[in-house]
XYZ file of C-alpha atoms in Angstrom:
204
model
C 101.530 84.535 85.427
C 103.955 82.149 87.285
C 102.256 79.928 89.924
C 103.169 81.098 93.483
C 104.499 78.052 95.046
C 105.592 79.605 98.422
C 102.824 80.236 101.044
C 102.670 83.791 101.990
C 103.884 83.120 105.611
C 106.928 81.746 103.893
C 107.358 84.941 102.177
C 107.245 86.747 105.494
C 109.946 84.533 106.905
C 112.139 84.598 103.934
C 112.113 88.333 103.775
C 112.370 88.703 107.467
C 109.324 91.148 107.746
C 105.648 90.961 108.508
C 105.044 92.062 104.999
C 101.016 92.538 105.327
C 101.125 93.389 109.169
C 99.047 90.366 109.698
C 98.796 89.096 113.374
C 98.902 85.550 112.278
C 102.242 86.060 110.535
C 104.929 83.391 111.985
C 107.425 86.193 112.247
C 105.581 87.521 115.157
C 107.033 84.522 117.102
C 110.180 83.682 115.169
C 112.074 86.694 113.783
C 114.502 84.609 111.478
C 114.351 82.905 108.112
C 113.218 79.336 107.488
C 115.484 76.255 107.297
C 118.342 75.070 109.557
C 120.575 78.174 108.609
C 117.679 80.620 109.167
C 119.175 82.099 112.285
C 122.473 82.956 110.878
C 122.788 86.625 110.548
C 125.108 88.115 107.664
C 125.686 91.588 106.746
C 124.007 92.135 103.311
C 125.814 93.747 100.428
C 124.528 96.702 98.541
C 123.272 94.307 95.914
C 121.656 92.278 98.755
C 119.791 95.265 100.175
C 118.423 96.404 96.765
C 117.414 92.701 95.927
C 115.530 92.470 99.124
C 113.834 95.937 98.318
C 112.577 94.527 95.046
C 111.431 91.308 96.713
C 109.457 92.982 99.363
C 107.441 95.087 96.719
C 106.924 92.153 94.308
C 105.927 89.852 97.224
C 103.418 92.560 98.811
C 101.611 92.684 95.751
C 101.046 89.005 95.522
C 104.327 87.550 94.489
C 104.327 89.239 90.937
C 106.625 87.485 88.497
C 109.784 89.088 87.404
C 108.932 89.581 83.694
C 105.749 91.643 84.611
C 107.554 93.531 87.356
C 110.332 94.601 84.794
C 107.373 95.766 82.441
C 106.186 97.949 85.586
C 109.597 99.391 85.954
C 110.145 100.109 82.336
C 106.781 101.948 82.417
C 107.842 103.877 85.618
C 111.122 105.038 83.859
C 109.083 106.055 80.741
C 106.717 108.237 82.585
C 107.753 111.779 83.712
C 108.681 112.310 87.386
C 110.305 110.322 90.061
C 110.710 106.589 88.842
C 110.305 105.075 92.221
C 107.326 107.072 92.923
C 105.786 105.969 89.413
C 106.478 102.559 90.245
C 104.477 102.630 93.425
C 101.756 104.340 91.509
C 101.604 101.851 88.909
C 101.360 99.004 91.339
C 98.677 100.684 93.427
C 96.529 100.885 90.202
C 96.346 97.052 89.646
C 92.820 95.849 90.132
C 93.713 93.199 92.635
C 95.505 95.771 94.745
C 92.637 98.217 94.569
C 90.150 95.675 95.562
C 92.468 94.887 98.582
C 92.834 98.509 99.448
C 89.180 98.913 99.364
C 88.690 96.148 101.981
C 86.519 93.946 99.775
C 88.827 91.111 100.693
C 91.217 90.442 103.777
C 94.374 89.815 101.676
C 95.849 90.645 98.291
C 95.662 86.826 97.515
C 92.128 86.585 98.037
C 91.850 89.858 95.781
C 93.554 88.045 93.034
C 91.444 85.269 93.292
C 88.120 87.310 93.537
C 88.967 89.190 90.253
C 90.258 85.846 88.551
C 86.765 84.263 89.462
C 85.011 87.141 87.810
C 83.336 88.650 90.893
C 84.671 92.314 90.194
C 83.252 94.862 87.845
C 85.130 98.205 86.740
C 82.569 100.755 85.428
C 79.885 98.191 85.247
C 82.059 95.625 83.146
C 83.204 92.512 84.573
C 86.883 92.259 84.588
C 88.715 89.055 85.536
C 92.580 90.179 85.101
C 94.172 90.920 88.341
C 96.926 92.979 86.536
C 94.233 95.237 84.988
C 95.295 98.850 85.524
C 92.479 101.019 86.862
C 92.437 104.804 86.111
C 91.513 107.684 88.134
C 87.752 107.844 88.483
C 87.028 104.283 87.786
C 84.381 102.697 89.711
C 85.145 99.263 91.108
C 82.495 97.134 92.625
C 81.774 93.449 93.698
C 79.142 91.892 91.759
C 75.868 91.832 93.593
C 75.536 87.960 93.539
C 79.067 87.877 95.027
C 78.620 90.335 98.066
C 77.693 87.504 100.574
C 80.863 85.558 99.962
C 82.398 84.686 103.198
C 85.814 86.186 102.085
C 84.028 89.301 101.043
C 82.153 89.734 104.290
C 85.415 89.063 106.304
C 87.227 91.842 104.239
C 84.680 94.411 104.898
C 84.333 93.709 108.501
C 88.254 93.514 109.082
C 89.605 96.103 111.552
C 93.354 95.304 110.814
C 93.564 98.177 108.166
C 91.853 101.246 106.967
C 90.954 102.371 103.475
C 93.509 104.879 102.284
C 92.293 108.528 101.256
C 92.921 108.071 97.614
C 89.955 105.752 97.561
C 86.258 106.409 98.194
C 84.255 103.141 99.238
C 80.812 102.420 100.230
C 80.710 98.811 101.849
C 77.000 98.929 102.184
C 77.051 98.759 98.361
C 80.556 97.182 97.843
C 81.539 99.958 95.411
C 84.459 102.332 95.457
C 86.005 104.999 93.355
C 89.706 105.174 92.550
C 90.297 109.068 93.033
C 93.796 109.531 92.250
C 97.141 107.862 91.762
C 99.061 107.814 95.188
C 102.506 108.698 96.236
C 104.619 106.618 98.315
C 103.720 108.431 101.508
C 100.105 107.913 100.822
C 100.311 104.209 100.653
C 99.631 102.491 104.073
C 102.481 99.824 103.869
C 102.949 97.882 107.151
C 106.596 97.836 106.655
C 108.988 100.306 104.977
C 109.231 100.157 101.202
C 112.235 101.599 99.262
C 111.508 102.082 95.678
C 114.495 103.972 95.229
C 116.546 100.835 95.999
C 114.529 99.049 93.336
C 115.431 101.718 90.768
C 119.069 101.385 91.710
C 118.758 97.499 91.511
C 117.517 97.846 87.669
C 119.878 100.510 86.949
C 123.045 98.372 87.738
């Protein structure tokens, strides 16, 4: 996994959207990109629009590396059905994404760290790989000793977002069940995601 050099707020400004819908995003005050040329407005090309759609998806899930993201796209193509919908389904089954959706932590970056440090179990077994793909019916939980961590308490008490209906969560026990793979319309993105443009980008 490539190290994420840019801060998450820089990702917001670079892409020109409040990617996670957070009130602290600098984009709430400055709706333009970083740097001395950030305020210039140029009409994007078709390629630029497709690239932006890809960067938004990669950034939203914690700035996934290009090599790994291409693997997800290849798997989405291999599966039956709409490739764009398949891609969203795969991204939403990542363990760090599931931990974030279940509101065990406040951000997707915190979710990755929580998993990396061995605080999360899947079906009773410790899993420390953020890109681990969860299956329908899997039970995800925060280890009992880790449930009083400040970042975990902050996530559970956050009112910024709700748990989507393809997950069943009990915050009193810090456990949840991944009930089904969601479609694009089921995923509570704060900004518009366009996986069809990502498919066009890789199909060039």
